[in-house]
XYZ file of N, CA and C in Angstrom:
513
model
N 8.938 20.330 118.126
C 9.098 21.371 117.114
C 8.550 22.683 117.674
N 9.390 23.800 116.862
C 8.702 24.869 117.810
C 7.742 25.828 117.034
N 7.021 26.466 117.798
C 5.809 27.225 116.592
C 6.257 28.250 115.898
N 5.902 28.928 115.029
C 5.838 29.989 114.480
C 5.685 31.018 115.269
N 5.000 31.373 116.475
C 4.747 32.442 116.908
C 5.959 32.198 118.119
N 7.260 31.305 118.353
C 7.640 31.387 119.552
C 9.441 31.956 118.281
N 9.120 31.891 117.167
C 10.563 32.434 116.364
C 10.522 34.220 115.893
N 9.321 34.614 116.547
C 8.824 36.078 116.236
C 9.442 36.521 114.795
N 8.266 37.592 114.896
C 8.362 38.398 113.488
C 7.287 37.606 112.420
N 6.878 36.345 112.937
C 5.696 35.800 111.410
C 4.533 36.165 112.164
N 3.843 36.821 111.238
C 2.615 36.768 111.739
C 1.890 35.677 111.173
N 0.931 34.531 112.123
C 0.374 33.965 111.590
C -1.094 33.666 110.592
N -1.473 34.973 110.207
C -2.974 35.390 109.892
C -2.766 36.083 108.232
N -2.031 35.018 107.601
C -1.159 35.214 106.201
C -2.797 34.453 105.304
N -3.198 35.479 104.277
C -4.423 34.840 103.334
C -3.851 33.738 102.757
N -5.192 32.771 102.429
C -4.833 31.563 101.424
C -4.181 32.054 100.195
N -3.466 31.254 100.158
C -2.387 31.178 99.283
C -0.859 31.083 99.807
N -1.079 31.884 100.870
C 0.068 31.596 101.485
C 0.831 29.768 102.027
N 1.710 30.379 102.924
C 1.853 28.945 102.816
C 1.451 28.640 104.275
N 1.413 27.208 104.395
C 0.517 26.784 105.402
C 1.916 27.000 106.664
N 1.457 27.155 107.599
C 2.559 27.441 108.863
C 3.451 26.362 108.881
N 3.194 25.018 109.279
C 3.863 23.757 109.244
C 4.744 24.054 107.890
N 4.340 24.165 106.839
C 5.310 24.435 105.549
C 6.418 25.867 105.922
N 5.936 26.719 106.499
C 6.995 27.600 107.118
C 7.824 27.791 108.187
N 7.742 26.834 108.767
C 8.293 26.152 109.974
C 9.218 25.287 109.373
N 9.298 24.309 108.267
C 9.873 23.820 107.591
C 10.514 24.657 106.568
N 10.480 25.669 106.593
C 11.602 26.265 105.760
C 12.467 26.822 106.546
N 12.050 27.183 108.024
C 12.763 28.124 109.133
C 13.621 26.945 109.193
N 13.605 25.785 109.240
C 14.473 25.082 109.887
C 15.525 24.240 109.038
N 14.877 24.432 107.679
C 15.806 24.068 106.740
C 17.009 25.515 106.201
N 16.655 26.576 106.779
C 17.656 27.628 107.220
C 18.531 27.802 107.755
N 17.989 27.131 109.346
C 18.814 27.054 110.334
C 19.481 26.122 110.278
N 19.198 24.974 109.518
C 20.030 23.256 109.554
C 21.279 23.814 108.909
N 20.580 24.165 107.484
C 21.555 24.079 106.396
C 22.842 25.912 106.235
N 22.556 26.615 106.986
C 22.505 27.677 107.142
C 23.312 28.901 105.943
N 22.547 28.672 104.733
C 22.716 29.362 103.404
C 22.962 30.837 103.918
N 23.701 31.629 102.932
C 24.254 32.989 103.367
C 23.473 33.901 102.137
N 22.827 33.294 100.582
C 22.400 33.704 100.074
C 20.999 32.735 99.717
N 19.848 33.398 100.054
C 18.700 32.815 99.565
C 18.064 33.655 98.642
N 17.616 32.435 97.640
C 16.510 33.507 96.322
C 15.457 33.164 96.886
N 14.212 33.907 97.036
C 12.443 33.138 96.787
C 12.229 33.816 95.782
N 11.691 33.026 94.966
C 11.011 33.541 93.705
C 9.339 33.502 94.130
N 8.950 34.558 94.148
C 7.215 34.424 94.435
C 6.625 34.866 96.105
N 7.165 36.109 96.246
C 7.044 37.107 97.427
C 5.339 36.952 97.794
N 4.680 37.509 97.127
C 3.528 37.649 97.380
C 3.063 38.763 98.341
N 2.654 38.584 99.559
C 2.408 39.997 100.813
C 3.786 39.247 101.816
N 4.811 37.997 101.176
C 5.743 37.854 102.516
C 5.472 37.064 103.266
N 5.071 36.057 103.317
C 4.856 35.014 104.327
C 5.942 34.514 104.528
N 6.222 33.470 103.268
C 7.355 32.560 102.731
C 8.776 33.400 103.250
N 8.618 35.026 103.016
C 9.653 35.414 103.208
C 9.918 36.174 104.416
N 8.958 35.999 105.349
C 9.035 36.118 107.366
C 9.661 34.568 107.301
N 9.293 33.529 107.152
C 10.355 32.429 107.346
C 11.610 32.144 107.239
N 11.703 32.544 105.932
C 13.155 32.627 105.603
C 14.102 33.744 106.638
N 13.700 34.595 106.408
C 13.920 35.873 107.311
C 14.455 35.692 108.729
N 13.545 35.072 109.358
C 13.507 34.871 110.463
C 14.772 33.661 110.966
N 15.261 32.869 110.173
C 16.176 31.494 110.020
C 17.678 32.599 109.784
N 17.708 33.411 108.608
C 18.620 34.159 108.702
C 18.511 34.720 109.566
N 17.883 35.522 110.473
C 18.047 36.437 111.586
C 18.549 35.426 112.927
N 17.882 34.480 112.862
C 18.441 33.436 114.170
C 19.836 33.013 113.767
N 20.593 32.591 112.278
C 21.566 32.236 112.575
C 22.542 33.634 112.577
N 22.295 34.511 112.747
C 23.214 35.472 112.780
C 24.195 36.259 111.533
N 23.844 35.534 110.436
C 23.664 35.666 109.115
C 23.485 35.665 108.030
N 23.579 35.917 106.766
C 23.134 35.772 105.537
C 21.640 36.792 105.114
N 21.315 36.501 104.080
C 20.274 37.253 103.532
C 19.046 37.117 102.163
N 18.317 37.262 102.100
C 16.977 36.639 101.473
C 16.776 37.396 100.518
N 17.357 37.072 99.301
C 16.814 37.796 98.019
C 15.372 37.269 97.411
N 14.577 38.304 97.642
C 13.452 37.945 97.468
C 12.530 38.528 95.900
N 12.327 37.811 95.110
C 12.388 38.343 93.190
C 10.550 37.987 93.280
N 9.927 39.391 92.771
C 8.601 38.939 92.641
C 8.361 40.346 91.576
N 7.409 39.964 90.738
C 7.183 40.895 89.696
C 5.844 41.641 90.079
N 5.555 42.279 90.915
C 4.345 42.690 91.918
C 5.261 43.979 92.474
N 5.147 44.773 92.239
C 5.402 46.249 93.095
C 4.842 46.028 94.257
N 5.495 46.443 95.578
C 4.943 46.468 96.809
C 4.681 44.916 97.329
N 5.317 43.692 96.891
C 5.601 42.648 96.946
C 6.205 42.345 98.350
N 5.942 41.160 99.160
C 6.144 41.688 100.695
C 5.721 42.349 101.226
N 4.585 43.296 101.318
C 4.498 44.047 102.005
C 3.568 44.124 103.477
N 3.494 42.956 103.695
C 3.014 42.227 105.130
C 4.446 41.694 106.188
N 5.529 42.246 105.308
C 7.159 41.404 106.246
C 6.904 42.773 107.458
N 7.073 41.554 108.908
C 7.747 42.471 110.160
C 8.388 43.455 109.703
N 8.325 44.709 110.021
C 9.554 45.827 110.034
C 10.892 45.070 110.535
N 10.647 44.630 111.758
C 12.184 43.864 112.525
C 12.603 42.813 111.529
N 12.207 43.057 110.386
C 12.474 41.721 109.454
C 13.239 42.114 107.960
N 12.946 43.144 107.853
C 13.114 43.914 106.342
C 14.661 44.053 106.285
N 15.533 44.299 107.464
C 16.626 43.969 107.409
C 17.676 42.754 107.116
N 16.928 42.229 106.576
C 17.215 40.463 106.272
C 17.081 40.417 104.931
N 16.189 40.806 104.513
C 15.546 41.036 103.142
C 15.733 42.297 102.212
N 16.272 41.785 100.787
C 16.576 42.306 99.360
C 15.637 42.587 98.643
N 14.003 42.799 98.260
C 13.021 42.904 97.537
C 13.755 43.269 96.341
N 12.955 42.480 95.079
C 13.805 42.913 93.654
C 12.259 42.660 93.028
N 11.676 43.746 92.371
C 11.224 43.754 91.419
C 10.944 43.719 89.945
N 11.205 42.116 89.720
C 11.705 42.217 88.654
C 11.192 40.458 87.857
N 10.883 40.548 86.897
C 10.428 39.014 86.653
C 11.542 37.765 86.760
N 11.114 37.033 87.272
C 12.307 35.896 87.627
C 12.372 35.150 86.397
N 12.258 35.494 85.349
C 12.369 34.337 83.889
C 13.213 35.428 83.146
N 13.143 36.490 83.368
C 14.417 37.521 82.756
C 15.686 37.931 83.601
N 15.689 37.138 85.005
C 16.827 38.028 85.832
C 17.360 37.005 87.063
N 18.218 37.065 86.732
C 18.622 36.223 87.947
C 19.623 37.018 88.925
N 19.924 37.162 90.370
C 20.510 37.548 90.714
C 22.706 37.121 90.538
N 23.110 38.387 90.645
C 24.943 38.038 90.166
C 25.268 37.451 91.395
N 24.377 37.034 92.943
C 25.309 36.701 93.715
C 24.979 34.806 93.996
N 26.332 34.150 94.397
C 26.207 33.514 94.485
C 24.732 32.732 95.458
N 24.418 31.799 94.415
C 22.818 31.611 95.742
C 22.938 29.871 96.053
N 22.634 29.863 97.428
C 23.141 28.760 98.139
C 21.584 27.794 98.339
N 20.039 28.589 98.107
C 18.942 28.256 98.600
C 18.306 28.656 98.326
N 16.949 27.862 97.008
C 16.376 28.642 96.583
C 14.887 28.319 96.534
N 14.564 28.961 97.145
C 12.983 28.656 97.124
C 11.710 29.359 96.266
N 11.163 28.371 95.728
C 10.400 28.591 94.501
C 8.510 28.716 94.377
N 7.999 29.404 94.476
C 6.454 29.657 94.701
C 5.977 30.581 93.873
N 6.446 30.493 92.570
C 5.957 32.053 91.784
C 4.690 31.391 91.167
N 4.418 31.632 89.654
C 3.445 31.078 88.837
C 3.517 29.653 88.886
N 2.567 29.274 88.570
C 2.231 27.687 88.452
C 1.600 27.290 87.097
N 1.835 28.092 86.010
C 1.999 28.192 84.667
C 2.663 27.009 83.978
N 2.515 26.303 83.102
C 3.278 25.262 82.220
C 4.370 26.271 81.662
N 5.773 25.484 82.413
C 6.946 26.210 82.089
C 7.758 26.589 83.322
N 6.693 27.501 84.052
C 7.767 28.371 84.937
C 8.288 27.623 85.764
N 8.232 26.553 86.335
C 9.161 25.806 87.679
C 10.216 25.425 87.273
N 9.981 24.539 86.157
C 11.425 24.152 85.362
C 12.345 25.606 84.764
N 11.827 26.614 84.206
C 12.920 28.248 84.008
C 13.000 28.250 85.513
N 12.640 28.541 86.267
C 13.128 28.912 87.593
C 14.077 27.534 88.057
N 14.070 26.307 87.688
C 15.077 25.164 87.999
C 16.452 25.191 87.322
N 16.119 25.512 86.215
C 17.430 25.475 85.435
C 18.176 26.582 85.727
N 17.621 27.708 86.095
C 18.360 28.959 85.612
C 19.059 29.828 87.176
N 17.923 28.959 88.238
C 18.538 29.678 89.625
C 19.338 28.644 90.304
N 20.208 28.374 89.969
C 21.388 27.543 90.711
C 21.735 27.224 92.120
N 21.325 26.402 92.952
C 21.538 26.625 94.045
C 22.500 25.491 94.998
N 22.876 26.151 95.373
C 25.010 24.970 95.975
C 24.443 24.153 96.811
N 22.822 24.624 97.412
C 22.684 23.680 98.659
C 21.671 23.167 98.797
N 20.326 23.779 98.341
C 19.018 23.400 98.644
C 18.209 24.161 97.476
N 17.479 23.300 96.372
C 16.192 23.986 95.945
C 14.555 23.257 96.498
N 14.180 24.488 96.734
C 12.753 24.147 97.047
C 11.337 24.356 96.297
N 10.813 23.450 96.076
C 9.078 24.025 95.799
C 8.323 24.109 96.474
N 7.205 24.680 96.408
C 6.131 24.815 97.210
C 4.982 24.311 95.646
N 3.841 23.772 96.834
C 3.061 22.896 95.781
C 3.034 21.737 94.979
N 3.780 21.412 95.600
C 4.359 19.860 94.300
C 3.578 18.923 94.783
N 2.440 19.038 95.505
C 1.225 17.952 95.899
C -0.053 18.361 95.782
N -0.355 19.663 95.403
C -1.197 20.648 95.508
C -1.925 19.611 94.224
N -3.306 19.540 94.009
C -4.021 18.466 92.890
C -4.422 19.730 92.205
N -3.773 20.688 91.787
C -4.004 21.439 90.295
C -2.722 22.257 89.914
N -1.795 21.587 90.457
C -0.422 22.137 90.237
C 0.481 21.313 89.508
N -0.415 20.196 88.823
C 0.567 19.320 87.881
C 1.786 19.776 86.903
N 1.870 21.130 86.812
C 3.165 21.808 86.118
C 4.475 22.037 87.380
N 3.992 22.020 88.456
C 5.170 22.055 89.109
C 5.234 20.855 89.850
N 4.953 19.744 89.693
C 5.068 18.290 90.176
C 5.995 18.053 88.744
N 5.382 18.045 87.776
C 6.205 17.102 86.760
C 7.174 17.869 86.322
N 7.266 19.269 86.464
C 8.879 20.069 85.594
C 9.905 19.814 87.021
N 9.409 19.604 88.218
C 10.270 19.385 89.043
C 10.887 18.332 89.147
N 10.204 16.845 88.491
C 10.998 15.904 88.555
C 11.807 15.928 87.191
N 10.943 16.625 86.363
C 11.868 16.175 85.088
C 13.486 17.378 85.581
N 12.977 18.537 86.025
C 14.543 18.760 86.054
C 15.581 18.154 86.692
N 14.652 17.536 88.512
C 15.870 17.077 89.355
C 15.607 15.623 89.290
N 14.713 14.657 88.819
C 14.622 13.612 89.444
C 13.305 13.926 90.175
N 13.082 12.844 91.504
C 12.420 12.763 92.118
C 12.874 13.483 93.333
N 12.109 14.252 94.423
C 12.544 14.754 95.253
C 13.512 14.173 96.809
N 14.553 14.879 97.142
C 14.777 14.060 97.967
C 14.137 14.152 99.452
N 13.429 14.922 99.389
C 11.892 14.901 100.704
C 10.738 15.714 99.792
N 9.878 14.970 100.052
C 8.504 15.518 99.980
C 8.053 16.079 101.485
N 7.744 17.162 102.148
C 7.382 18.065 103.039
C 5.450 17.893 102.736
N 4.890 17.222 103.322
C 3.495 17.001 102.902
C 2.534 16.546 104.442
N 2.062 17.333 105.065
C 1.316 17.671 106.251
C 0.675 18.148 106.896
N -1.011 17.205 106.873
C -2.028 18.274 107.213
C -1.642 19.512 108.299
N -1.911 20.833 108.340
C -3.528 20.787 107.035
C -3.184 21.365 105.736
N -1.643 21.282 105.356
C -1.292 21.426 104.167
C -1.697 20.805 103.008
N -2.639 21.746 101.790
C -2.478 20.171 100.903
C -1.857 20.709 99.725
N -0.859 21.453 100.002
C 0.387 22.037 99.202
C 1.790 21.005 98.635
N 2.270 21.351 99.851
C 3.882 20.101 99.942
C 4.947 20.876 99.305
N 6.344 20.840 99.895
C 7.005 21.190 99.673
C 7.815 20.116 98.922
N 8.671 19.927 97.736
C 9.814 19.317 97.022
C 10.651 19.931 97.350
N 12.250 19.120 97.868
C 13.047 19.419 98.187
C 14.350 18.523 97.741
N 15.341 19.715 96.908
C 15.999 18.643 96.451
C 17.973 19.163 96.992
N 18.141 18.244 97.214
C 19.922 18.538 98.006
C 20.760 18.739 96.607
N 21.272 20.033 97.062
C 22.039 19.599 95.760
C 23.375 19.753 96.124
C-alpha cells in the first residue's frame, strides 16, 4: 500500500479529529477503484478527508469533490494544487443537497442523534456511501442510524491506530 505522503498534496500533520491517515488512504483508493465523477463529503472541517478525496480525483484524471460543511472558511488547510478538484459549499447538509448527480458520498459531519441517517436518506449515492466513525465508542448515533438505514455494512475499514472506522456500503 502506498503512503499518504508518496500521493502528494495531504499533508500529514491534520489535528485530532481528523481522520486517521490509514482511514485516508482508504478513501484515496476507494476513489481510484471505484472512480466516481461526483463526490459529496459532508463534514469538511480544515480538509483532511477532503486532500484524500481530492487527491483520487486528481490521479484519476477526473471528476470532482463537492464538499458541504456549515463552517465558513471550511477546508481551509486543502493544498492550493488541490482546490482545483474541490467545490466548497457552505451550507448545512440537512437543508441542501446538491442538483448534481452524486456517485460517492462520504459522511463525517455531526455525530448528533439524527444526523447520519438525514445525511443517508437524503444524499443518494449510485456507488459508494461512506461513514467515518462507526466504531468510534461514543459515536453510537452513527453506528446504529447507519445500520438501520443500510443494513449492516458491507466493509467495516477498522485499523490501528484508528479507533474511528469507516462503514461502507455498495450501493
Amino acid at each position: 500500500m502506498i503512503k499518504p505522503e508518496e500521493i502528494g498534496g495531504v499533508d500529514t500533520g491534520w489535528k485530532t479529529g481528523s481522520l486517521f491517515s490509514n482511514e485516508g488512504m482508504k478513501l484515496y483508493n476507494l476513489v481510484r477503484e471505484l472512480k466516481p465523477k461526483v463526490i459529496v463529503e459532508v463534514g469538511a472541517w480544515e480538509g483532511c478527508s477532503t486532500s484524500y478525496l481530492a487527491c483520487g480525483v486528481r490521479d484519476n484524471g477526473f471528476g470532482k469533490v463537492i464538499s458541504i460543511d456549515i463552517t465558513k472558511g471550511a477546508g481551509s488547510q486543502l493544498a492550493e494544487e488541490l482546490k482545483q478538484f474541490v467545490e466548497f459549499r457552505c451550507k448545512n447538509a440537512l437543508e441542501y443537497v446538491p442538483k448534481e448527480k452524486i456517485d460517492f458520498v462520504f459522511e463525517d459531519g455531526s455525530h448528533l442523534t439524527g444526523f447520519t441517517e438525514s445525511i443517508a436518506e437524503r444524499y443518494k449515492a449510485s456507488v459508494v456511501f461512506v461513514s467515518h466513525d462507526y466504531c468510534h465508542r461514543t459515536c453510537f448515533a452513527v453506528t446504529s442510524e447507519f445500520d438501520k438505514v443500510f443494513g449492516k455494512p458491507d466493509e467495516v475499514f477498522f485499523e490501528p491506530p484508528s479507533d474511528c472506522g469507516l462503514a461502507i456500503k455498495y450501493t
